[in-house]
Structure formats: C-alpha cells, structure tokens
Amino acid sequence: MRIYVLDNYEEISMKAASILASQIILKPDSVLGLATGSTPLGMYRELVKMHKKGILDFSQVITFNLDEYVGIPPEHPQSYHYYMYNNFFNHLNMKKENINIPPGDEKSVHKVCEDYEQKLRSVSRIDLQVTGIGTNGHVGFNEPDQELNVNTHLIDLKEETIEANSRFFSSPEEVPRQAISMGMGSIMKAKKIIMLANGPNKAKPIEEVVNGKISTQLPASLVQLHPDVTLILDGEAAKYI
Ligand code: F6R
C-alpha cells in the first residue's frame, strides 16, 4: 500500500487528478471507476481544468460510477447522476454511451443490478478505481455487515450514512434509505485503486484500513488485500497512522 500524506485538500485533489491524468494519457481508452461525495470534487475540478487546457482527451474514456441512491430521479440535485454530469461529464468530451451510472429511479432494481454487472463484465476490469471512504468504513455503498456483496446490489443505508449524508439534503428524512452499489468484487478486481480521505472524521476508518484487521465490518479494510492501492490523505485523516 502506497500512502501519500499531503498538506491540504488542494494537494489531495491535485495528486489524485495527476494520477488519473497519467492513466488517461498512457491509456486513452482507460476504464475508470468513479466516486461521488465531497472528497473527489476538487479532483474533478482539476481534471476539467486539464481538459479545458487541451492536456486531457476523454473521447475514449469509459467510466463506471460506484453508486446511486434509489428513489430519487436523475435530475434531483442530490442524485449522483446530477452530481457527475454537473461537476464532471458536462465539461468534458466524453461519449454519452461510455458513461455508466446505476439508475436509481427504476422499478425493477434487481434487473438494473444485473444489467450493471453485465456491463462491468463486458469491460472485464476497471483500470483505475477512485474511492472515498465513509466514516463507518464503507466504500461505494458497501456498508459494514457480517457479509459483503461481490456484485452490484441493492443496499439499505446504515443510520450513520444517512446521518453523514444529510448535510447534502435539507433534513435527514429526505435522505434516501436505499442505494444501488457496485459490489466489493468489482472494486477489488480493479487494476489500481486510489482511496482519498481528508478531515478528522476519516482518521478512525483510515487507521483501521492501514493498521487494522480485515473485516466486513469495515469494508474499506479489504483494500489491504489489493496489490496496487494508493491512499491519498491529508494530515487530519492520517493522524492515527
Ligand atoms: C459515493 C461513495 C461513498 C463516499 C463516502 C465518503 O459515491 O462512494 O462511499 O465516498 O460516503 O463521502 P464524502 O466524500 O462526502 O465524505
């Protein structure tokens, strides 16, 4: 496991953006696994800047997002569809057919999960997976539990996730209770993983990821088994390691 401890959020964003940029320059048809949430926003901003300067071409890039809430439409400002288009895809030259985000407003969730898994299999492996980490150690919406799902699945969000994500909604009641998430299998199959974390709330789960045991009660700890993982942290998130 490679660990970068950087001075601030801007440096985390630059480092992550530089890794993605190198990946795309070296392999223009890279398959990227992408996360949402507050952590990668700066990284997306940097990548958009590089694209606007003509340094990065996204015309052959394929993306798979980790997750989406169930029960809110794609045009909802807190949906991950809205987030990704607004903060990233709308500013790039990506082909629409190369963008994959699990649909969260469909009736037949089971079929949606199967179709997403099928699409993931069609690319065989993600070249570079970007993740954040939940305060409870979730990755994507793979929540702590006695067992974890390998494949794309429907998940009931834990109270602490609803609580943490309520900062994006006007009240905790508005936070969707379920989501569709890529399973730990596809995440762990990625050729490379970069995990970003900043701020004091991430210090405990990061300590577990670096020094703790591997446990389904802290899904992020599974990355200890991965041969090519890079943690990109600020001092606060790294304070116990
Ligand atoms: C979202 C995702 C989540 C977030 C995690 C941290 O696509 O994968 O696992 O990475 O909840 O969220 P932030 O970055 O808002 O602290």
PDB file of C-alpha atoms and ligand atoms in Angstrom:
ATOM      1  CA  MET A   1       0.000   0.000   0.000  1.00  0.00           C
ATOM      2  CA  ARG A   2       1.353   3.391  -1.027  1.00  0.00           C
ATOM      3  CA  ILE A   3       0.394   6.276   1.264  1.00  0.00           C
ATOM      4  CA  TYR A   4       0.663   9.984   0.486  1.00  0.00           C
ATOM      5  CA  VAL A   5       0.047  12.361   3.373  1.00  0.00           C
ATOM      6  CA  LEU A   6      -0.368  15.836   1.941  1.00  0.00           C
ATOM      7  CA  ASP A   7      -0.782  19.291   3.420  1.00  0.00           C
ATOM      8  CA  ASN A   8      -4.310  20.134   2.410  1.00  0.00           C
ATOM      9  CA  TYR A   9      -7.357  19.349   0.293  1.00  0.00           C
ATOM     10  CA  GLU A  10      -5.980  21.156  -2.776  1.00  0.00           C
ATOM     11  CA  GLU A  11      -2.895  18.934  -2.764  1.00  0.00           C
ATOM     12  CA  ILE A  12      -5.020  15.788  -2.418  1.00  0.00           C
ATOM     13  CA  SER A  13      -7.116  16.926  -5.366  1.00  0.00           C
ATOM     14  CA  MET A  14      -4.046  17.696  -7.489  1.00  0.00           C
ATOM     15  CA  LYS A  15      -2.372  14.382  -6.664  1.00  0.00           C
ATOM     16  CA  ALA A  16      -5.500  12.375  -7.480  1.00  0.00           C
ATOM     17  CA  ALA A  17      -6.103  14.356 -10.681  1.00  0.00           C
ATOM     18  CA  SER A  18      -2.469  13.806 -11.739  1.00  0.00           C
ATOM     19  CA  ILE A  19      -2.797  10.042 -11.254  1.00  0.00           C
ATOM     20  CA  LEU A  20      -5.989   9.947 -13.339  1.00  0.00           C
ATOM     21  CA  ALA A  21      -4.404  12.186 -15.969  1.00  0.00           C
ATOM     22  CA  SER A  22      -1.363   9.896 -16.303  1.00  0.00           C
ATOM     23  CA  GLN A  23      -3.676   6.913 -16.590  1.00  0.00           C
ATOM     24  CA  ILE A  24      -5.654   8.550 -19.414  1.00  0.00           C
ATOM     25  CA  ILE A  25      -2.538   9.806 -21.229  1.00  0.00           C
ATOM     26  CA  LEU A  26      -0.903   6.374 -21.114  1.00  0.00           C
ATOM     27  CA  LYS A  27      -4.129   4.525 -21.993  1.00  0.00           C
ATOM     28  CA  PRO A  28      -6.642   6.826 -23.716  1.00  0.00           C
ATOM     29  CA  ASP A  29      -9.370   4.154 -23.609  1.00  0.00           C
ATOM     30  CA  SER A  30      -8.997   3.600 -19.863  1.00  0.00           C
ATOM     31  CA  VAL A  31     -11.920   2.287 -17.836  1.00  0.00           C
ATOM     32  CA  LEU A  32     -12.252   4.465 -14.736  1.00  0.00           C
ATOM     33  CA  GLY A  33     -14.285   3.665 -11.637  1.00  0.00           C
ATOM     34  CA  LEU A  34     -15.595   6.876 -10.106  1.00  0.00           C
ATOM     35  CA  ALA A  35     -16.915   8.019  -6.743  1.00  0.00           C
ATOM     36  CA  THR A  36     -19.089  10.938  -5.696  1.00  0.00           C
ATOM     37  CA  GLY A  37     -19.349  12.739  -2.338  1.00  0.00           C
ATOM     38  CA  SER A  38     -17.482  15.811  -1.166  1.00  0.00           C
ATOM     39  CA  THR A  39     -13.981  14.291  -1.263  1.00  0.00           C
ATOM     40  CA  PRO A  40     -13.378  13.910  -5.042  1.00  0.00           C
ATOM     41  CA  LEU A  41     -14.935  17.263  -6.021  1.00  0.00           C
ATOM     42  CA  GLY A  42     -11.559  19.039  -6.154  1.00  0.00           C
ATOM     43  CA  MET A  43     -10.100  16.202  -8.232  1.00  0.00           C
ATOM     44  CA  TYR A  44     -12.925  16.563 -10.764  1.00  0.00           C
ATOM     45  CA  ARG A  45     -12.341  20.334 -10.889  1.00  0.00           C
ATOM     46  CA  GLU A  46      -8.630  19.807 -11.655  1.00  0.00           C
ATOM     47  CA  LEU A  47      -9.377  17.250 -14.371  1.00  0.00           C
ATOM     48  CA  VAL A  48     -11.870  19.596 -16.020  1.00  0.00           C
ATOM     49  CA  LYS A  49      -9.195  22.337 -15.989  1.00  0.00           C
ATOM     50  CA  MET A  50      -6.684  19.985 -17.647  1.00  0.00           C
ATOM     51  CA  HIS A  51      -9.241  19.077 -20.297  1.00  0.00           C
ATOM     52  CA  LYS A  52     -10.030  22.742 -20.987  1.00  0.00           C
ATOM     53  CA  LYS A  53      -6.299  23.445 -21.389  1.00  0.00           C
ATOM     54  CA  GLY A  54      -6.149  20.682 -24.010  1.00  0.00           C
ATOM     55  CA  ILE A  55      -3.971  18.377 -21.891  1.00  0.00           C
ATOM     56  CA  LEU A  56      -6.564  15.608 -21.487  1.00  0.00           C
ATOM     57  CA  ASP A  57      -8.779  13.934 -24.041  1.00  0.00           C
ATOM     58  CA  PHE A  58     -11.738  11.962 -22.683  1.00  0.00           C
ATOM     59  CA  SER A  59     -13.142  10.846 -26.039  1.00  0.00           C
ATOM     60  CA  GLN A  60     -12.261   7.190 -25.499  1.00  0.00           C
ATOM     61  CA  VAL A  61     -12.524   7.022 -21.715  1.00  0.00           C
ATOM     62  CA  ILE A  62     -15.158   4.713 -20.217  1.00  0.00           C
ATOM     63  CA  THR A  63     -16.487   5.348 -16.707  1.00  0.00           C
ATOM     64  CA  PHE A  64     -18.438   3.338 -14.146  1.00  0.00           C
ATOM     65  CA  ASN A  65     -19.770   5.073 -11.080  1.00  0.00           C
ATOM     66  CA  LEU A  66     -19.823   3.265  -7.783  1.00  0.00           C
ATOM     67  CA  ASP A  67     -23.347   4.002  -6.714  1.00  0.00           C
ATOM     68  CA  GLU A  68     -26.648   5.836  -6.877  1.00  0.00           C
ATOM     69  CA  TYR A  69     -29.499   6.476  -4.451  1.00  0.00           C
ATOM     70  CA  VAL A  70     -32.731   4.602  -5.058  1.00  0.00           C
ATOM     71  CA  GLY A  71     -35.936   6.621  -5.207  1.00  0.00           C
ATOM     72  CA  ILE A  72     -34.750   9.983  -6.477  1.00  0.00           C
ATOM     73  CA  PRO A  73     -34.776  10.853 -10.184  1.00  0.00           C
ATOM     74  CA  PRO A  74     -31.547  11.601 -12.090  1.00  0.00           C
ATOM     75  CA  GLU A  75     -32.445  15.302 -12.284  1.00  0.00           C
ATOM     76  CA  HIS A  76     -32.668  15.574  -8.472  1.00  0.00           C
ATOM     77  CA  PRO A  77     -29.808  17.883  -7.379  1.00  0.00           C
ATOM     78  CA  GLN A  78     -28.633  15.295  -4.829  1.00  0.00           C
ATOM     79  CA  SER A  79     -28.675  12.340  -7.207  1.00  0.00           C
ATOM     80  CA  TYR A  80     -25.272  11.043  -8.200  1.00  0.00           C
ATOM     81  CA  HIS A  81     -26.308  11.374 -11.857  1.00  0.00           C
ATOM     82  CA  TYR A  82     -26.793  15.099 -11.326  1.00  0.00           C
ATOM     83  CA  TYR A  83     -23.527  15.361  -9.385  1.00  0.00           C
ATOM     84  CA  MET A  84     -21.482  13.596 -12.059  1.00  0.00           C
ATOM     85  CA  TYR A  85     -22.903  15.498 -15.032  1.00  0.00           C
ATOM     86  CA  ASN A  86     -22.842  18.827 -13.257  1.00  0.00           C
ATOM     87  CA  ASN A  87     -19.336  18.549 -11.801  1.00  0.00           C
ATOM     88  CA  PHE A  88     -17.627  16.485 -14.463  1.00  0.00           C
ATOM     89  CA  PHE A  89     -19.177  14.929 -17.572  1.00  0.00           C
ATOM     90  CA  ASN A  90     -20.863  18.107 -18.889  1.00  0.00           C
ATOM     91  CA  HIS A  91     -17.454  19.770 -19.084  1.00  0.00           C
ATOM     92  CA  LEU A  92     -15.640  17.001 -20.981  1.00  0.00           C
ATOM     93  CA  ASN A  93     -15.688  15.430 -24.422  1.00  0.00           C
ATOM     94  CA  MET A  94     -16.852  12.027 -23.186  1.00  0.00           C
ATOM     95  CA  LYS A  95     -19.174   9.915 -25.312  1.00  0.00           C
ATOM     96  CA  LYS A  96     -22.534   9.512 -23.586  1.00  0.00           C
ATOM     97  CA  GLU A  97     -22.519   5.776 -24.255  1.00  0.00           C
ATOM     98  CA  ASN A  98     -19.241   5.463 -22.326  1.00  0.00           C
ATOM     99  CA  ILE A  99     -20.760   6.855 -19.126  1.00  0.00           C
ATOM    100  CA  ASN A 100     -22.217   4.274 -16.741  1.00  0.00           C
ATOM    101  CA  ILE A 101     -24.064   5.162 -13.533  1.00  0.00           C
ATOM    102  CA  PRO A 102     -26.532   2.744 -11.925  1.00  0.00           C
ATOM    103  CA  PRO A 103     -30.064   4.088 -12.495  1.00  0.00           C
ATOM    104  CA  GLY A 104     -31.740   4.709  -9.148  1.00  0.00           C
ATOM    105  CA  ASP A 105     -35.248   5.584 -10.250  1.00  0.00           C
ATOM    106  CA  GLU A 106     -36.124   2.311 -11.934  1.00  0.00           C
ATOM    107  CA  LYS A 107     -38.822  -0.029 -10.693  1.00  0.00           C
ATOM    108  CA  SER A 108     -37.016  -3.304 -11.279  1.00  0.00           C
ATOM    109  CA  VAL A 109     -33.943  -2.807  -9.146  1.00  0.00           C
ATOM    110  CA  HIS A 110     -32.930  -6.453  -9.472  1.00  0.00           C
ATOM    111  CA  LYS A 111     -32.753  -6.138 -13.265  1.00  0.00           C
ATOM    112  CA  VAL A 112     -30.871  -2.834 -13.013  1.00  0.00           C
ATOM    113  CA  CYS A 113     -28.236  -4.504 -10.811  1.00  0.00           C
ATOM    114  CA  GLU A 114     -27.898  -7.430 -13.224  1.00  0.00           C
ATOM    115  CA  ASP A 115     -27.553  -5.120 -16.229  1.00  0.00           C
ATOM    116  CA  TYR A 116     -24.906  -3.027 -14.493  1.00  0.00           C
ATOM    117  CA  GLU A 117     -22.962  -6.131 -13.561  1.00  0.00           C
ATOM    118  CA  GLN A 118     -23.223  -7.315 -17.169  1.00  0.00           C
ATOM    119  CA  LYS A 119     -21.778  -4.018 -18.414  1.00  0.00           C
ATOM    120  CA  LEU A 120     -18.943  -4.240 -15.893  1.00  0.00           C
ATOM    121  CA  ARG A 121     -18.158  -7.753 -17.100  1.00  0.00           C
ATOM    122  CA  SER A 122     -18.113  -6.558 -20.716  1.00  0.00           C
ATOM    123  CA  VAL A 123     -15.085  -4.363 -19.912  1.00  0.00           C
ATOM    124  CA  SER A 124     -13.609  -7.176 -17.816  1.00  0.00           C
ATOM    125  CA  ARG A 125     -11.661  -4.983 -15.351  1.00  0.00           C
ATOM    126  CA  ILE A 126     -11.584  -1.367 -14.273  1.00  0.00           C
ATOM    127  CA  ASP A 127      -8.135   0.130 -14.925  1.00  0.00           C
ATOM    128  CA  LEU A 128      -8.249   2.666 -12.115  1.00  0.00           C
ATOM    129  CA  GLN A 129     -10.839   2.848  -9.359  1.00  0.00           C
ATOM    130  CA  VAL A 130     -11.236   6.055  -7.342  1.00  0.00           C
ATOM    131  CA  THR A 131     -12.893   5.717  -3.945  1.00  0.00           C
ATOM    132  CA  GLY A 132     -13.638   7.813  -0.908  1.00  0.00           C
ATOM    133  CA  ILE A 133     -14.319   6.236   2.459  1.00  0.00           C
ATOM    134  CA  GLY A 134     -17.353   6.592   4.715  1.00  0.00           C
ATOM    135  CA  THR A 135     -16.935   7.484   8.385  1.00  0.00           C
ATOM    136  CA  ASN A 136     -18.133   3.912   9.054  1.00  0.00           C
ATOM    137  CA  GLY A 137     -15.610   2.497   6.588  1.00  0.00           C
ATOM    138  CA  HIS A 138     -17.988   1.983   3.678  1.00  0.00           C
ATOM    139  CA  VAL A 139     -16.700   2.017   0.097  1.00  0.00           C
ATOM    140  CA  GLY A 140     -19.240   2.933  -2.546  1.00  0.00           C
ATOM    141  CA  PHE A 141     -22.341   1.982  -0.566  1.00  0.00           C
ATOM    142  CA  ASN A 142     -20.915  -1.320   0.626  1.00  0.00           C
ATOM    143  CA  GLU A 143     -21.984  -0.843   4.221  1.00  0.00           C
ATOM    144  CA  PRO A 144     -20.434  -2.658   7.217  1.00  0.00           C
ATOM    145  CA  ASP A 145     -22.123  -6.024   7.750  1.00  0.00           C
ATOM    146  CA  GLN A 146     -21.494  -9.681   8.544  1.00  0.00           C
ATOM    147  CA  GLU A 147     -21.248 -10.388   4.834  1.00  0.00           C
ATOM    148  CA  LEU A 148     -20.472  -8.198   1.833  1.00  0.00           C
ATOM    149  CA  ASN A 149     -21.817  -8.423  -1.706  1.00  0.00           C
ATOM    150  CA  VAL A 150     -19.470  -9.312  -4.536  1.00  0.00           C
ATOM    151  CA  ASN A 151     -21.672  -7.885  -7.288  1.00  0.00           C
ATOM    152  CA  THR A 152     -23.840  -4.820  -7.896  1.00  0.00           C
ATOM    153  CA  HIS A 153     -26.689  -4.877  -5.399  1.00  0.00           C
ATOM    154  CA  LEU A 154     -29.459  -3.020  -3.623  1.00  0.00           C
ATOM    155  CA  ILE A 155     -28.449  -1.925  -0.129  1.00  0.00           C
ATOM    156  CA  ASP A 156     -30.218  -0.456   2.890  1.00  0.00           C
ATOM    157  CA  LEU A 157     -28.156   2.508   4.033  1.00  0.00           C
ATOM    158  CA  LYS A 158     -26.958   2.470   7.636  1.00  0.00           C
ATOM    159  CA  GLU A 159     -28.182   5.158  10.034  1.00  0.00           C
ATOM    160  CA  GLU A 160     -24.698   6.675  10.239  1.00  0.00           C
ATOM    161  CA  THR A 161     -24.549   7.015   6.432  1.00  0.00           C
ATOM    162  CA  ILE A 162     -27.981   8.662   6.344  1.00  0.00           C
ATOM    163  CA  GLU A 163     -26.804  10.979   9.101  1.00  0.00           C
ATOM    164  CA  ALA A 164     -23.477  11.770   7.356  1.00  0.00           C
ATOM    165  CA  ASN A 165     -25.152  12.427   4.007  1.00  0.00           C
ATOM    166  CA  SER A 166     -27.976  14.502   5.478  1.00  0.00           C
ATOM    167  CA  ARG A 167     -25.627  17.504   5.152  1.00  0.00           C
ATOM    168  CA  PHE A 168     -26.421  17.476   1.428  1.00  0.00           C
ATOM    169  CA  PHE A 169     -30.228  17.432   1.983  1.00  0.00           C
ATOM    170  CA  SER A 170     -32.468  19.878   3.849  1.00  0.00           C
ATOM    171  CA  SER A 171     -33.269  17.244   6.517  1.00  0.00           C
ATOM    172  CA  PRO A 172     -32.256  13.644   7.400  1.00  0.00           C
ATOM    173  CA  GLU A 173     -35.803  12.500   6.460  1.00  0.00           C
ATOM    174  CA  GLU A 174     -35.126  13.462   2.851  1.00  0.00           C
ATOM    175  CA  VAL A 175     -32.068  11.210   2.513  1.00  0.00           C
ATOM    176  CA  PRO A 176     -32.975   8.089   0.515  1.00  0.00           C
ATOM    177  CA  ARG A 177     -32.887   4.911   2.614  1.00  0.00           C
ATOM    178  CA  GLN A 178     -31.595   2.655  -0.138  1.00  0.00           C
ATOM    179  CA  ALA A 179     -28.989   2.727  -2.863  1.00  0.00           C
ATOM    180  CA  ILE A 180     -27.546   0.608  -5.645  1.00  0.00           C
ATOM    181  CA  SER A 181     -23.849  -0.026  -5.230  1.00  0.00           C
ATOM    182  CA  MET A 182     -21.147  -1.778  -7.149  1.00  0.00           C
ATOM    183  CA  GLY A 183     -20.038  -4.780  -5.086  1.00  0.00           C
ATOM    184  CA  MET A 184     -16.677  -5.193  -3.395  1.00  0.00           C
ATOM    185  CA  GLY A 185     -15.828  -7.780  -6.099  1.00  0.00           C
ATOM    186  CA  SER A 186     -15.659  -5.275  -8.976  1.00  0.00           C
ATOM    187  CA  ILE A 187     -13.862  -2.745  -6.780  1.00  0.00           C
ATOM    188  CA  MET A 188     -11.247  -5.291  -5.730  1.00  0.00           C
ATOM    189  CA  LYS A 189     -10.865  -6.547  -9.322  1.00  0.00           C
ATOM    190  CA  ALA A 190      -9.754  -3.059 -10.474  1.00  0.00           C
ATOM    191  CA  LYS A 191      -6.125  -2.996 -11.588  1.00  0.00           C
ATOM    192  CA  LYS A 192      -5.368   0.016  -9.378  1.00  0.00           C
ATOM    193  CA  ILE A 193      -7.278   1.668  -6.557  1.00  0.00           C
ATOM    194  CA  ILE A 194      -6.800   5.170  -5.206  1.00  0.00           C
ATOM    195  CA  MET A 195      -8.608   5.990  -1.961  1.00  0.00           C
ATOM    196  CA  LEU A 196      -8.966   9.639  -0.986  1.00  0.00           C
ATOM    197  CA  ALA A 197      -9.713  10.929   2.500  1.00  0.00           C
ATOM    198  CA  ASN A 198      -9.499  14.274   4.221  1.00  0.00           C
ATOM    199  CA  GLY A 199     -10.598  15.718   7.531  1.00  0.00           C
ATOM    200  CA  PRO A 200     -10.759  14.443  11.111  1.00  0.00           C
ATOM    201  CA  ASN A 201     -13.899  12.306  10.553  1.00  0.00           C
ATOM    202  CA  LYS A 202     -11.881   9.952   8.387  1.00  0.00           C
ATOM    203  CA  ALA A 203      -8.986   9.440  10.838  1.00  0.00           C
ATOM    204  CA  LYS A 204     -10.513   6.386  12.594  1.00  0.00           C
ATOM    205  CA  PRO A 205     -11.538   4.421   9.497  1.00  0.00           C
ATOM    206  CA  ILE A 206      -8.198   5.251   7.831  1.00  0.00           C
ATOM    207  CA  GLU A 207      -6.336   3.990  10.896  1.00  0.00           C
ATOM    208  CA  GLU A 208      -8.246   0.699  10.520  1.00  0.00           C
ATOM    209  CA  VAL A 209      -7.509   0.499   6.791  1.00  0.00           C
ATOM    210  CA  VAL A 210      -3.790   0.955   7.397  1.00  0.00           C
ATOM    211  CA  ASN A 211      -3.209  -0.847  10.708  1.00  0.00           C
ATOM    212  CA  GLY A 212      -6.374  -2.813  11.478  1.00  0.00           C
ATOM    213  CA  LYS A 213      -7.603  -6.306  10.715  1.00  0.00           C
ATOM    214  CA  ILE A 214      -9.509  -7.099   7.560  1.00  0.00           C
ATOM    215  CA  SER A 215     -13.180  -7.128   8.425  1.00  0.00           C
ATOM    216  CA  THR A 216     -16.512  -6.983   6.616  1.00  0.00           C
ATOM    217  CA  GLN A 217     -17.473  -4.596   9.435  1.00  0.00           C
ATOM    218  CA  LEU A 218     -15.102  -2.117   7.795  1.00  0.00           C
ATOM    219  CA  PRO A 219     -15.427  -2.766   4.051  1.00  0.00           C
ATOM    220  CA  ALA A 220     -12.552  -0.401   3.199  1.00  0.00           C
ATOM    221  CA  SER A 221     -10.180  -2.688   5.122  1.00  0.00           C
ATOM    222  CA  LEU A 222     -10.442  -5.192   2.247  1.00  0.00           C
ATOM    223  CA  VAL A 223      -8.164  -2.988   0.154  1.00  0.00           C
ATOM    224  CA  GLN A 224      -5.279  -4.318   2.271  1.00  0.00           C
ATOM    225  CA  LEU A 225      -5.577  -7.431   0.086  1.00  0.00           C
ATOM    226  CA  HIS A 226      -5.229  -5.460  -3.142  1.00  0.00           C
ATOM    227  CA  PRO A 227      -1.802  -5.419  -4.848  1.00  0.00           C
ATOM    228  CA  ASP A 228      -1.934  -1.794  -6.062  1.00  0.00           C
ATOM    229  CA  VAL A 229      -3.605   0.619  -3.648  1.00  0.00           C
ATOM    230  CA  THR A 230      -2.684   4.247  -3.085  1.00  0.00           C
ATOM    231  CA  LEU A 231      -4.108   6.219  -0.161  1.00  0.00           C
ATOM    232  CA  ILE A 232      -4.123   9.983  -0.646  1.00  0.00           C
ATOM    233  CA  LEU A 233      -4.711  11.700   2.690  1.00  0.00           C
ATOM    234  CA  ASP A 234      -4.404  14.991   4.459  1.00  0.00           C
ATOM    235  CA  GLY A 235      -2.758  15.266   7.871  1.00  0.00           C
ATOM    236  CA  GLU A 236      -6.079  15.088   9.711  1.00  0.00           C
ATOM    237  CA  ALA A 237      -7.205  11.868   8.058  1.00  0.00           C
ATOM    238  CA  ALA A 238      -3.715  10.417   8.597  1.00  0.00           C
ATOM    239  CA  LYS A 239      -3.334  11.468  12.238  1.00  0.00           C
ATOM    240  CA  TYR A 240      -3.551   7.928  13.738  1.00  0.00           C
ATOM    241  CA  ILE A 241      -1.397   6.056  11.240  1.00  0.00           C
TER     242      ILE A 241
HETATM  243  C1  F6R B   1     -20.052   7.877  -3.122  1.00  0.00           C
HETATM  244  C2  F6R B   1     -19.248   6.900  -2.391  1.00  0.00           C
HETATM  245  C3  F6R B   1     -19.171   6.986  -0.892  1.00  0.00           C
HETATM  246  C4  F6R B   1     -18.338   8.198  -0.455  1.00  0.00           C
HETATM  247  C5  F6R B   1     -18.243   8.248   1.059  1.00  0.00           C
HETATM  248  C6  F6R B   1     -17.496   9.478   1.536  1.00  0.00           C
HETATM  249  O1  F6R B   1     -20.008   7.583  -4.496  1.00  0.00           O
HETATM  250  O2  F6R B   1     -18.675   6.047  -2.978  1.00  0.00           O
HETATM  251  O3  F6R B   1     -18.593   5.819  -0.409  1.00  0.00           O
HETATM  252  O4  F6R B   1     -17.045   8.088  -0.994  1.00  0.00           O
HETATM  253  O5  F6R B   1     -19.530   8.259   1.626  1.00  0.00           O
HETATM  254  O6  F6R B   1     -18.227  10.610   1.210  1.00  0.00           O
HETATM  255  P1  F6R B   1     -17.603  12.072   1.371  1.00  0.00           P
HETATM  256  O7  F6R B   1     -16.557  12.208   0.332  1.00  0.00           O
HETATM  257  O8  F6R B   1     -18.768  13.003   1.106  1.00  0.00           O
HETATM  258  O9  F6R B   1     -17.071  12.159   2.748  1.00  0.00           O
END
